[in-house]
Tab-separated table of C-alpha atoms and ligand atoms in Angstrom:
chain	number	residue	atom	x	y	z
A	1	MET	CA	17.449	6.578	6.590
A	2	ALA	CA	13.771	5.975	7.222
A	3	PHE	CA	14.111	4.467	10.675
A	4	PRO	CA	15.099	6.901	13.392
A	5	LYS	CA	18.188	6.331	15.492
A	6	GLY	CA	17.227	4.252	18.518
A	7	PHE	CA	14.357	2.528	16.694
A	8	LEU	CA	13.366	-0.472	18.794
A	9	TRP	CA	13.778	-3.669	16.769
A	10	GLY	CA	13.150	-6.967	18.520
A	11	GLY	CA	10.597	-9.711	18.980
A	12	ALA	CA	7.433	-10.536	20.926
A	13	THR	CA	6.110	-13.391	23.066
A	14	ALA	CA	3.534	-14.068	25.797
A	15	ALA	CA	3.986	-16.025	29.035
A	16	ASN	CA	1.101	-18.448	28.497
A	17	GLN	CA	2.451	-19.424	25.073
A	18	PHE	CA	6.125	-19.880	25.886
A	19	GLU	CA	6.960	-19.797	29.579
A	20	GLY	CA	5.902	-23.246	30.809
A	21	GLY	CA	6.999	-23.897	34.407
A	22	PHE	CA	3.323	-24.488	35.103
A	23	ALA	CA	3.521	-25.729	38.690
A	24	GLU	CA	6.878	-24.252	39.624
A	25	GLY	CA	8.031	-21.402	41.790
A	26	GLY	CA	4.754	-21.161	43.717
A	27	LYS	CA	2.780	-20.151	40.635
A	28	GLY	CA	-1.011	-20.391	40.718
A	29	VAL	CA	-3.299	-21.604	37.943
A	30	ASN	CA	-4.513	-19.058	35.421
A	31	SER	CA	-7.187	-19.058	32.736
A	32	SER	CA	-4.890	-20.142	29.905
A	33	ASP	CA	-3.731	-23.118	31.981
A	34	CYS	CA	-7.284	-24.494	31.738
A	35	THR	CA	-7.381	-24.260	27.928
A	36	THR	CA	-6.626	-27.453	26.000
A	37	ARG	CA	-4.582	-28.014	22.881
A	38	GLY	CA	-6.367	-27.859	19.510
A	39	SER	CA	-5.538	-27.490	15.839
A	40	ARG	CA	-6.899	-25.629	12.832
A	41	THR	CA	-9.699	-28.193	12.597
A	42	LYS	CA	-10.134	-29.076	16.276
A	43	LEU	CA	-11.251	-26.215	18.524
A	44	ARG	CA	-9.415	-25.544	21.785
A	45	THR	CA	-11.616	-26.204	24.798
A	46	VAL	CA	-11.878	-24.919	28.363
A	47	THR	CA	-12.340	-27.337	31.286
A	48	TYR	CA	-14.493	-26.786	34.366
A	49	LYS	CA	-16.416	-28.630	37.050
A	50	THR	CA	-20.039	-28.042	38.037
A	51	PRO	CA	-21.250	-28.400	41.663
A	52	ASP	CA	-22.536	-31.931	40.872
A	53	GLY	CA	-18.891	-32.966	40.404
A	54	VAL	CA	-19.156	-33.413	36.622
A	55	ILE	CA	-16.188	-32.220	34.556
A	56	HIS	CA	-17.025	-30.418	31.302
A	57	GLU	CA	-15.030	-29.210	28.317
A	58	GLU	CA	-16.411	-26.608	25.922
A	59	PRO	CA	-14.918	-24.851	22.892
A	60	MET	CA	-13.111	-21.697	24.017
A	61	PHE	CA	-14.600	-19.440	21.352
A	62	LEU	CA	-18.163	-20.677	22.039
A	63	LEU	CA	-17.885	-20.976	25.809
A	64	ASN	CA	-21.131	-20.574	27.706
A	65	ALA	CA	-20.377	-22.040	31.123
A	66	PRO	CA	-22.895	-21.880	33.989
A	67	GLU	CA	-22.343	-19.169	36.591
A	68	ASP	CA	-21.310	-21.683	39.252
A	69	ALA	CA	-18.661	-23.341	37.027
A	70	GLN	CA	-15.310	-23.844	38.743
A	71	PHE	CA	-12.619	-23.671	36.090
A	72	GLY	CA	-9.569	-25.819	36.566
A	73	VAL	CA	-7.022	-28.316	35.345
A	74	PHE	CA	-8.199	-31.939	35.347
A	75	PRO	CA	-6.450	-35.260	34.719
A	76	GLY	CA	-6.614	-36.661	31.203
A	77	TYR	CA	-6.631	-33.312	29.391
A	78	ASP	CA	-3.708	-31.847	27.470
A	79	TYR	CA	-2.952	-28.192	28.219
A	80	PRO	CA	-0.158	-26.693	26.112
A	81	SER	CA	0.608	-23.724	28.391
A	82	HIS	CA	1.954	-26.122	31.023
A	83	GLN	CA	5.040	-26.754	28.947
A	84	GLY	CA	4.969	-23.795	26.547
A	85	ILE	CA	8.434	-23.919	25.059
A	86	ASP	CA	9.997	-24.106	28.512
A	87	PHE	CA	11.383	-20.572	28.584
A	88	TYR	CA	11.102	-20.894	32.366
A	89	HIS	CA	14.151	-23.156	32.345
A	90	ARG	CA	15.829	-22.076	29.124
A	91	PHE	CA	15.594	-18.290	29.318
A	92	LYS	CA	19.363	-17.776	29.419
A	93	GLU	CA	19.850	-19.739	26.217
A	94	ASP	CA	16.931	-17.935	24.531
A	95	ILE	CA	18.029	-14.467	25.571
A	96	ALA	CA	21.556	-15.232	24.346
A	97	LEU	CA	20.043	-15.955	20.928
A	98	PHE	CA	18.051	-12.704	21.020
A	99	GLY	CA	21.300	-10.947	21.927
A	100	GLU	CA	23.034	-12.590	19.003
A	101	MET	CA	20.393	-11.179	16.665
A	102	GLY	CA	21.007	-7.765	18.212
A	103	PHE	CA	17.515	-7.241	19.671
A	104	LYS	CA	17.034	-3.767	21.105
A	105	VAL	CA	13.777	-4.736	22.793
A	106	PHE	CA	12.049	-7.945	23.814
A	107	ARG	CA	8.317	-8.094	24.457
A	108	LEU	CA	7.202	-10.617	27.061
A	109	SER	CA	4.259	-10.776	29.394
A	110	MET	CA	4.280	-11.371	33.111
A	111	ASN	CA	2.239	-14.220	34.434
A	112	TRP	CA	0.074	-12.570	37.092
A	113	ALA	CA	-0.509	-15.932	38.849
A	114	ARG	CA	3.252	-16.294	39.304
A	115	ILE	CA	3.221	-13.138	41.417
A	116	PHE	CA	-0.214	-13.464	43.058
A	117	PRO	CA	-1.151	-17.162	42.775
A	118	THR	CA	-4.919	-16.707	43.196
A	119	GLY	CA	-4.935	-13.014	42.320
A	120	MET	CA	-6.255	-12.175	45.787
A	121	GLU	CA	-3.267	-12.470	48.126
A	122	GLU	CA	-2.161	-9.437	50.112
A	123	THR	CA	1.528	-10.176	49.620
A	124	PRO	CA	3.285	-11.338	46.468
A	125	ASN	CA	5.065	-14.620	45.853
A	126	GLU	CA	8.757	-13.774	46.134
A	127	GLU	CA	9.837	-16.711	43.965
A	128	GLY	CA	7.748	-15.429	41.082
A	129	LEU	CA	9.210	-11.946	41.435
A	130	LYS	CA	12.727	-13.409	41.478
A	131	PHE	CA	12.118	-15.251	38.229
A	132	TYR	CA	11.375	-12.010	36.372
A	133	ASP	CA	14.316	-10.302	38.107
A	134	GLN	CA	16.573	-12.898	36.550
A	135	VAL	CA	14.938	-12.530	33.138
A	136	PHE	CA	15.252	-8.727	33.131
A	137	ASP	CA	18.851	-8.893	34.381
A	138	GLU	CA	19.709	-11.329	31.626
A	139	LEU	CA	18.116	-9.059	29.012
A	140	HIS	CA	20.095	-6.074	30.278
A	141	LYS	CA	23.315	-8.068	29.950
A	142	TYR	CA	22.730	-7.957	26.192
A	143	GLY	CA	21.497	-4.374	26.138
A	144	ILE	CA	17.913	-5.499	25.447
A	145	LYS	CA	15.075	-3.413	26.878
A	146	PRO	CA	12.110	-5.400	28.199
A	147	LEU	CA	8.657	-4.401	26.924
A	148	VAL	CA	6.317	-5.915	29.493
A	149	THR	CA	2.662	-6.775	28.907
A	150	LEU	CA	0.939	-6.860	32.277
A	151	SER	CA	-1.874	-9.118	31.096
A	152	HIS	CA	-1.620	-11.237	27.980
A	153	TYR	CA	-4.535	-13.633	27.783
A	154	GLU	CA	-4.275	-14.923	31.334
A	155	THR	CA	-6.104	-14.136	34.538
A	156	PRO	CA	-5.578	-15.961	37.851
A	157	ILE	CA	-8.243	-18.637	38.010
A	158	GLY	CA	-8.941	-17.709	41.643
A	159	LEU	CA	-10.513	-14.477	40.402
A	160	ALA	CA	-12.567	-16.302	37.759
A	161	ASN	CA	-13.918	-18.824	40.266
A	162	ALA	CA	-14.558	-16.307	43.045
A	163	TRP	CA	-16.586	-13.705	41.189
A	164	GLY	CA	-16.317	-14.009	37.435
A	165	SER	CA	-12.977	-12.292	36.981
A	166	TRP	CA	-13.171	-9.069	34.948
A	167	THR	CA	-16.985	-8.959	34.961
A	168	ASP	CA	-16.675	-7.846	38.577
A	169	ALA	CA	-15.133	-4.559	39.724
A	170	ARG	CA	-13.591	-6.376	42.724
A	171	THR	CA	-10.884	-7.527	40.314
A	172	ILE	CA	-9.639	-3.943	39.932
A	173	PRO	CA	-8.042	-3.554	43.411
A	174	CYS	CA	-6.362	-6.962	42.976
A	175	TRP	CA	-4.945	-5.722	39.680
A	176	GLU	CA	-3.789	-2.458	41.271
A	177	ARG	CA	-1.882	-4.426	43.905
A	178	TYR	CA	-0.250	-6.503	41.173
A	179	VAL	CA	0.681	-3.458	39.074
A	180	ARG	CA	2.064	-1.564	42.069
A	181	THR	CA	4.079	-4.585	43.165
A	182	VAL	CA	5.757	-5.130	39.805
A	183	GLY	CA	6.103	-1.407	39.098
A	184	GLU	CA	8.014	-0.895	42.351
A	185	ARG	CA	10.009	-4.086	42.103
A	186	TYR	CA	11.218	-3.510	38.547
A	187	LYS	CA	11.714	0.250	38.754
A	188	GLY	CA	14.852	0.984	36.752
A	189	LYS	CA	14.691	-2.411	35.032
A	190	VAL	CA	11.540	-1.944	32.986
A	191	GLU	CA	10.657	1.295	31.260
A	192	TYR	CA	8.165	0.149	28.567
A	193	TRP	CA	4.839	-1.330	29.701
A	194	LEU	CA	1.619	-2.454	28.003
A	195	THR	CA	-1.579	-2.901	29.994
A	196	PHE	CA	-3.903	-5.495	28.358
A	197	ASN	CA	-2.992	-7.485	25.281
A	198	GLU	CA	-5.560	-7.055	22.484
A	199	ILE	CA	-8.122	-5.536	24.844
A	200	ASN	CA	-10.712	-5.537	22.036
A	201	ILE	CA	-10.751	-9.350	21.896
A	202	ALA	CA	-13.102	-9.364	24.913
A	203	ALA	CA	-15.842	-9.129	22.302
A	204	MET	CA	-14.697	-12.315	20.500
A	205	SER	CA	-13.445	-14.438	23.379
A	206	PRO	CA	-14.148	-13.256	26.909
A	207	TRP	CA	-12.367	-16.382	28.138
A	208	MET	CA	-9.158	-15.763	26.330
A	209	SER	CA	-9.010	-12.081	26.962
A	210	ALA	CA	-10.492	-11.882	30.457
A	211	GLY	CA	-10.949	-15.338	32.005
A	212	VAL	CA	-14.730	-15.001	31.711
A	213	GLY	CA	-16.825	-18.052	30.824
A	214	ARG	CA	-19.840	-16.447	29.138
A	215	ARG	CA	-20.578	-13.876	26.483
A	216	THR	CA	-23.491	-11.456	26.228
A	217	PRO	CA	-23.371	-7.781	25.191
A	218	GLN	CA	-23.726	-6.855	28.878
A	219	ILE	CA	-20.858	-9.136	29.948
A	220	VAL	CA	-18.578	-7.761	27.222
A	221	ALA	CA	-19.449	-4.182	28.229
A	222	ASP	CA	-18.723	-4.946	31.901
A	223	ILE	CA	-15.383	-6.599	31.104
A	224	SER	CA	-14.385	-3.681	28.912
A	225	LYS	CA	-15.360	-1.062	31.463
A	226	ASN	CA	-13.437	-2.798	34.249
A	227	GLN	CA	-10.388	-3.382	32.058
A	228	LEU	CA	-10.401	0.174	30.706
A	229	ILE	CA	-10.514	1.565	34.232
A	230	ALA	CA	-7.819	-0.918	35.307
A	231	SER	CA	-5.687	0.096	32.334
A	232	ALA	CA	-5.994	3.788	33.231
A	233	LYS	CA	-5.123	2.995	36.843
A	234	ALA	CA	-2.038	1.102	35.684
A	235	VAL	CA	-0.922	4.163	33.721
A	236	LEU	CA	-1.362	6.354	36.807
A	237	ILE	CA	0.389	3.899	39.154
A	238	LEU	CA	3.346	3.344	36.834
A	239	HIS	CA	3.761	7.077	36.234
A	240	GLU	CA	3.606	7.747	39.961
A	241	ILE	CA	6.300	5.125	40.635
A	242	ASP	CA	8.551	6.414	37.882
A	243	PRO	CA	7.640	9.381	35.678
A	244	GLY	CA	10.061	7.927	33.126
A	245	ASN	CA	7.817	4.889	32.593
A	246	LYS	CA	6.205	4.713	29.164
A	247	VAL	CA	2.876	2.960	29.265
A	248	GLY	CA	0.948	1.891	26.188
A	249	ASN	CA	-2.291	0.106	25.362
A	250	MET	CA	-2.549	-2.830	22.952
A	251	VAL	CA	-5.271	-3.545	20.409
A	252	ALA	CA	-5.673	-6.241	17.753
A	253	TYR	CA	-5.716	-3.906	14.766
A	254	GLY	CA	-6.203	-4.174	11.033
A	255	ALA	CA	-7.327	-2.108	8.110
A	256	ASN	CA	-10.908	-2.776	7.061
A	257	TYR	CA	-12.030	-2.165	3.475
A	258	PRO	CA	-15.501	-1.792	1.986
A	259	TYR	CA	-16.047	-4.543	-0.609
A	260	THR	CA	-17.345	-1.967	-3.113
A	261	CYS	CA	-17.781	1.797	-3.333
A	262	ASN	CA	-21.463	1.366	-2.551
A	263	PRO	CA	-21.903	3.914	0.275
A	264	ALA	CA	-23.656	1.229	2.324
A	265	ASP	CA	-20.477	-0.883	2.186
A	266	VAL	CA	-18.325	2.125	3.044
A	267	LEU	CA	-20.494	2.894	6.062
A	268	ALA	CA	-20.418	-0.765	7.171
A	269	SER	CA	-16.630	-0.737	6.944
A	270	LYS	CA	-16.426	2.421	9.024
A	271	GLN	CA	-18.673	0.827	11.621
A	272	ALA	CA	-16.492	-2.291	11.654
A	273	MET	CA	-13.534	-0.050	12.556
A	274	HIS	CA	-15.409	1.092	15.666
A	275	GLY	CA	-14.619	-2.344	17.104
A	276	TYR	CA	-10.952	-1.342	17.180
A	277	HIS	CA	-11.267	2.376	17.780
A	278	PHE	CA	-13.575	2.196	20.770
A	279	TYR	CA	-10.768	0.939	23.010
A	280	GLU	CA	-8.183	3.289	21.557
A	281	ASP	CA	-10.544	6.231	21.881
A	282	VAL	CA	-10.936	5.597	25.597
A	283	GLN	CA	-7.286	4.757	26.251
A	284	ALA	CA	-5.829	7.586	24.174
A	285	ARG	CA	-8.487	10.307	24.636
A	286	GLY	CA	-9.836	9.428	28.054
A	287	TYR	CA	-13.580	9.165	27.458
A	288	TYR	CA	-16.167	6.843	25.902
A	289	PRO	CA	-16.976	7.731	22.257
A	290	SER	CA	-20.583	8.616	21.410
A	291	TYR	CA	-21.028	5.707	18.943
A	292	LYS	CA	-20.362	3.217	21.772
A	293	LEU	CA	-22.778	4.881	24.185
A	294	LYS	CA	-25.444	4.877	21.462
A	295	GLU	CA	-24.764	1.189	20.753
A	296	TYR	CA	-25.222	0.376	24.460
A	297	GLU	CA	-28.532	2.261	24.455
A	298	ARG	CA	-29.732	0.363	21.363
A	299	GLU	CA	-28.722	-2.999	22.803
A	300	GLY	CA	-30.206	-2.345	26.222
A	301	VAL	CA	-26.780	-2.605	27.860
A	302	SER	CA	-26.666	-0.841	31.180
A	303	PHE	CA	-23.659	1.426	31.496
A	304	SER	CA	-22.655	4.339	33.640
A	305	LEU	CA	-19.519	5.885	35.072
A	306	THR	CA	-19.144	7.537	38.442
A	307	ASP	CA	-17.381	10.919	38.486
A	308	GLU	CA	-14.351	9.185	39.950
A	309	GLU	CA	-14.281	6.556	37.189
A	310	ALA	CA	-14.627	9.211	34.496
A	311	GLU	CA	-11.779	11.142	36.099
A	312	THR	CA	-9.573	8.007	36.170
A	313	LEU	CA	-10.164	7.420	32.452
A	314	LYS	CA	-9.425	11.051	31.716
A	315	LYS	CA	-6.182	11.155	33.674
A	316	GLY	CA	-4.927	7.673	32.828
A	317	THR	CA	-4.420	8.055	29.089
A	318	VAL	CA	-1.547	6.154	27.526
A	319	ASP	CA	1.821	7.514	26.400
A	320	PHE	CA	1.813	5.532	23.177
A	321	LEU	CA	-0.412	3.155	21.230
A	322	SER	CA	0.611	-0.364	20.422
A	323	PHE	CA	-1.106	-2.925	18.269
A	324	SER	CA	-0.878	-6.278	16.553
A	325	TYR	CA	-1.238	-6.341	12.796
A	326	TYR	CA	-1.445	-9.573	10.830
A	327	MET	CA	-3.986	-8.931	8.080
A	328	SER	CA	-6.667	-6.652	6.755
A	329	SER	CA	-10.336	-7.506	6.421
A	330	VAL	CA	-13.255	-6.639	4.153
A	331	THR	CA	-16.870	-5.680	4.890
A	332	SER	CA	-19.903	-5.913	2.643
A	333	THR	CA	-23.641	-5.427	2.956
A	334	ASP	CA	-24.412	-7.841	0.097
A	335	PRO	CA	-25.772	-11.134	1.509
A	336	GLU	CA	-24.227	-13.099	-1.397
A	337	ILE	CA	-20.762	-11.616	-0.864
A	338	LEU	CA	-21.076	-12.132	2.886
A	339	LYS	CA	-21.077	-15.881	2.273
A	340	ASN	CA	-17.360	-15.723	1.333
A	341	LYS	CA	-16.163	-15.750	4.916
A	342	ALA	CA	-12.435	-15.345	5.454
A	343	ASP	CA	-10.283	-16.633	8.297
A	344	GLY	CA	-8.322	-14.165	10.368
A	345	ASN	CA	-6.777	-13.390	13.706
A	346	MET	CA	-9.326	-14.029	16.483
A	347	GLY	CA	-12.189	-14.298	14.009
A	348	LEU	CA	-11.561	-10.823	12.591
A	349	GLY	CA	-11.256	-12.071	9.013
A	350	GLY	CA	-14.422	-10.534	7.510
A	351	ILE	CA	-14.873	-11.749	3.961
A	352	LYS	CA	-12.376	-12.801	1.297
A	353	ASN	CA	-10.399	-10.098	-0.484
A	354	PRO	CA	-9.900	-11.159	-4.120
A	355	TYR	CA	-6.761	-8.992	-4.408
A	356	LEU	CA	-4.785	-10.646	-1.626
A	357	LYS	CA	-3.025	-13.931	-1.051
A	358	VAL	CA	-3.589	-15.700	2.256
A	359	SER	CA	-1.411	-17.612	4.725
A	360	ASP	CA	-1.746	-21.369	5.295
A	361	TRP	CA	-4.260	-20.457	7.990
A	362	GLY	CA	-6.249	-18.264	5.619
A	363	TRP	CA	-5.155	-14.837	6.934
A	364	ALA	CA	-4.904	-12.176	4.190
A	365	ILE	CA	-1.355	-10.937	3.580
A	366	ASP	CA	-1.506	-7.165	3.185
A	367	PRO	CA	1.499	-4.922	3.855
A	368	THR	CA	-0.301	-1.894	2.396
A	369	GLY	CA	-2.938	-2.408	5.076
A	370	LEU	CA	-0.210	-1.862	7.664
A	371	ARG	CA	0.642	1.520	6.125
A	372	ILE	CA	-3.055	2.412	6.150
A	373	ALA	CA	-3.326	1.312	9.780
A	374	LEU	CA	-0.314	3.367	10.825
A	375	ASN	CA	-1.749	6.415	9.094
A	376	GLU	CA	-5.180	5.992	10.619
A	377	LEU	CA	-3.820	5.677	14.135
A	378	TRP	CA	-1.381	8.543	13.759
A	379	GLU	CA	-3.980	10.883	12.252
A	380	ARG	CA	-6.565	9.959	14.834
A	381	TYR	CA	-4.469	10.162	18.010
A	382	GLN	CA	-1.155	11.918	17.281
A	383	LYS	CA	0.598	9.657	19.767
A	384	PRO	CA	3.680	7.537	19.085
A	385	LEU	CA	2.968	4.060	17.734
A	386	PHE	CA	4.572	0.683	18.386
A	387	ILE	CA	3.896	-2.435	16.298
A	388	VAL	CA	4.182	-5.150	18.931
A	389	GLU	CA	2.964	-8.110	16.846
A	390	ASN	CA	3.226	-8.922	13.164
A	391	SER	CA	4.398	-11.948	11.173
A	392	LEU	CA	3.226	-15.017	9.321
A	393	GLY	CA	2.365	-18.430	10.772
A	394	THR	CA	4.068	-21.060	8.604
A	395	GLN	CA	4.669	-24.809	8.670
A	396	ASP	CA	8.460	-24.712	8.894
A	397	VAL	CA	10.515	-27.822	8.308
A	398	LEU	CA	13.688	-28.628	10.214
A	399	GLU	CA	16.070	-30.216	7.702
A	400	PRO	CA	18.216	-33.227	8.641
A	401	ASP	CA	21.209	-30.891	8.980
A	402	LYS	CA	19.142	-28.764	11.408
A	403	THR	CA	18.766	-25.790	9.081
A	404	CYS	CA	15.346	-24.277	8.403
A	405	HIS	CA	14.616	-22.387	5.203
A	406	ASP	CA	11.779	-20.078	6.183
A	407	GLN	CA	11.843	-17.742	3.193
A	408	ALA	CA	8.131	-16.974	3.663
A	409	HIS	CA	8.884	-15.188	6.965
A	410	ILE	CA	11.585	-13.100	5.334
A	411	ASP	CA	9.317	-12.112	2.438
A	412	TYR	CA	6.414	-11.268	4.736
A	413	LEU	CA	8.483	-9.207	7.173
A	414	ARG	CA	10.343	-7.402	4.397
A	415	SER	CA	7.148	-6.249	2.731
A	416	HIS	CA	5.752	-5.039	6.043
A	417	ILE	CA	8.961	-3.203	6.947
A	418	GLN	CA	8.781	-1.467	3.567
A	419	ALA	CA	5.254	-0.370	4.434
A	420	MET	CA	6.506	0.984	7.778
A	421	GLU	CA	9.318	2.766	5.980
A	422	ALA	CA	6.841	4.489	3.663
A	423	ALA	CA	4.620	5.456	6.588
A	424	ILE	CA	7.570	7.060	8.367
A	425	GLU	CA	9.287	8.628	5.390
A	426	GLU	CA	6.378	9.681	3.202
A	427	ASP	CA	3.572	10.118	5.723
A	428	GLY	CA	5.505	11.317	8.768
A	429	VAL	CA	4.129	8.720	11.179
A	430	GLU	CA	5.955	8.497	14.525
A	431	LEU	CA	6.821	4.856	15.083
A	432	TRP	CA	8.901	3.763	18.072
A	433	GLY	CA	9.517	0.126	17.355
A	434	TYR	CA	8.672	-3.205	15.812
A	435	THR	CA	8.576	-6.569	17.579
A	436	PRO	CA	7.570	-9.382	15.199
A	437	TRP	CA	5.360	-11.951	16.868
A	438	GLY	CA	6.679	-15.283	18.122
A	439	CYS	CA	10.320	-14.399	17.498
A	440	ILE	CA	10.996	-17.851	18.889
A	441	ASP	CA	8.487	-20.586	17.921
A	442	LEU	CA	5.755	-20.898	20.535
A	443	VAL	CA	2.267	-22.287	21.108
A	444	SER	CA	-0.454	-20.741	18.925
A	445	ALA	CA	-3.031	-18.753	20.875
A	446	SER	CA	-6.025	-19.573	18.709
A	447	THR	CA	-5.314	-23.245	18.031
A	448	GLY	CA	-2.866	-24.316	20.749
A	449	GLU	CA	-0.718	-26.083	18.152
A	450	MET	CA	3.060	-25.849	17.753
A	451	HIS	CA	3.391	-26.287	14.030
A	452	LYS	CA	2.081	-22.816	13.272
A	453	ARG	CA	5.504	-21.256	13.527
A	454	TYR	CA	6.393	-17.563	13.463
A	455	GLY	CA	9.924	-17.564	14.840
A	456	PHE	CA	13.458	-16.755	13.826
A	457	ILE	CA	14.349	-19.694	16.070
A	458	TYR	CA	12.983	-23.178	15.476
A	459	VAL	CA	11.942	-24.954	18.669
A	460	ASP	CA	11.846	-28.722	18.573
A	461	TYR	CA	8.449	-29.297	20.124
A	462	GLN	CA	5.634	-30.839	18.102
A	463	ASP	CA	1.864	-30.471	18.292
A	464	ASP	CA	1.471	-33.269	20.817
A	465	GLY	CA	4.115	-31.740	23.089
A	466	THR	CA	6.804	-34.264	22.141
A	467	GLY	CA	10.317	-33.155	21.200
A	468	ASP	CA	13.373	-32.153	23.152
A	469	GLY	CA	12.779	-28.397	22.882
A	470	ALA	CA	16.169	-27.790	21.263
A	471	ARG	CA	16.571	-24.398	19.552
A	472	TYR	CA	17.864	-23.947	15.986
A	473	ARG	CA	18.554	-20.780	13.992
A	474	LYS	CA	16.337	-20.453	10.897
A	475	ASP	CA	17.375	-18.552	7.746
A	476	SER	CA	15.325	-15.609	9.011
A	477	PHE	CA	17.537	-15.478	12.123
A	478	TYR	CA	20.520	-14.326	10.087
A	479	TRP	CA	18.359	-12.007	7.978
A	480	TRP	CA	16.810	-10.347	11.045
A	481	LYS	CA	20.276	-9.858	12.552
A	482	LYS	CA	21.312	-7.970	9.412
A	483	VAL	CA	18.138	-5.884	9.345
A	484	ILE	CA	18.701	-4.795	12.936
A	485	ALA	CA	22.417	-4.160	12.430
A	486	THR	CA	21.667	-1.840	9.502
A	487	ASN	CA	18.699	-0.173	11.242
A	488	GLY	CA	16.408	-1.442	8.499
A	489	GLU	CA	18.568	-0.211	5.610
A	490	ASP	CA	19.469	-3.634	4.239
A	491	LEU	CA	16.409	-5.781	3.701
A	492	SER	CA	17.937	-7.991	1.008
A	493	ASP	CA	18.082	-11.809	1.331
B	501	LIG	C1	-2.559	-12.414	18.702
B	501	LIG	C2	-2.164	-12.725	20.117
B	501	LIG	C3	-0.968	-13.556	20.281
B	501	LIG	C4	-0.661	-14.476	19.137
B	501	LIG	C5	-1.027	-13.990	17.782
B	501	LIG	C6	-0.982	-15.013	16.671
B	501	LIG	O1	-3.920	-12.285	18.616
B	501	LIG	O2	-1.944	-11.545	20.859
B	501	LIG	O3	-0.991	-14.133	21.547
B	501	LIG	O4	-0.727	-15.784	19.382
B	501	LIG	O5	-2.274	-13.387	17.763
B	501	LIG	O6	-2.127	-15.809	16.729
B	501	LIG	P1	-2.076	-17.372	16.651
B	501	LIG	O7	-1.152	-17.795	17.741
B	501	LIG	O8	-3.455	-17.806	16.865
B	501	LIG	O9	-1.552	-17.690	15.321
């Protein structure tokens, strides 16, 4: 029995990719609502207006909007978050399906703008709070524990337009009000919390991760400082409200390999890992690591902490570490090798690994990398771990008889569960749970398309938003049900 009794099996989602209900229940507009649909070949864009009244759209990953840009939703653009997969109206049906699979835990994020429409109100929007009450109550009916991400790639647009969102420390008290409100409201209903989804992605897409329209080393450092302090404050607030609350961080993680045993490659790979570890170091240990402070000095980034801020970071360390794992990456110092760029989650692909197969989107498939990642995190922090995202994006086909033969998901998940098993059984890693990403098909974060499907449940929406949204059980649905029922003992087809 590798998996401990009470191991938390389930699935993961995010509000902006599945909730829909864009203009309902008094919800405000958030950053993801202003991000258009794309595809693997067409970049998603962000829309904004300049003071001269001109509307602009710019690729999300390259966004360099002027300081006076007013982000928003404009006629004639197609924004996939507005419909998502309509969980807002279909949550009872969806949760019943999760219950049928025997989920122990369900990861979802709360849409901050549903609770505080501009982010700046003094009092919350009761209708928004009621929506999540109903969702949590429904989950409890099936014995499913909610795992709530407080911020998953969406920031109220009011904060972005007022002062640049997370670049400005004035966002922190707004966040504290939000965290306190939901912590008090859902006391007894929610026990597992995550602060910021993939907090390290601020360096790749300040828009996606923080609702910020520009990227410079200084901007990324400011976002990170404000979010790290906000994360620590969330830990303190949630512990104060209920000492039984378990609060974790969340990082986009992956093993990184040197291309060769040339010490220069090995060093470069170690330095690439700093991009992940910096955030974990602060959130798990409570202080900035020396390599980051030295990097700021080298880059001329201004950075300092008041005594109070340092104390907040020190006290607000997380109870457990969570992460997404999709792929590993490779680093080289050889200019020729560096030309073999690989795709990967949020641009973290590095260069191609000749030993690994890749997904249809070019992400390297590497279960051993997951075992390495689990070991690294456990050795480094000695805190419980939670894999809150993992799976394979595939182009699933719904057959005329409404079945869906998604063997690739089963194969991918099985190999990764075997890696987890080895990490627990042979390496002694403490792992609390596993929530495969997009347990129900949803909108892709990087491309905004629908046909990159991760789920156990097929959702009949297509890339252009057409479809009736009907849900169908895929082959993996029945497989996942068996895996959960046997606590990971039976992984066979
Ligand atoms: C992570 C995000 C998720 C999710 C996932 C898969 O980075 O936390 O929101 O979408 O990646 O990525 P994609 O949707 O681009 O395939």
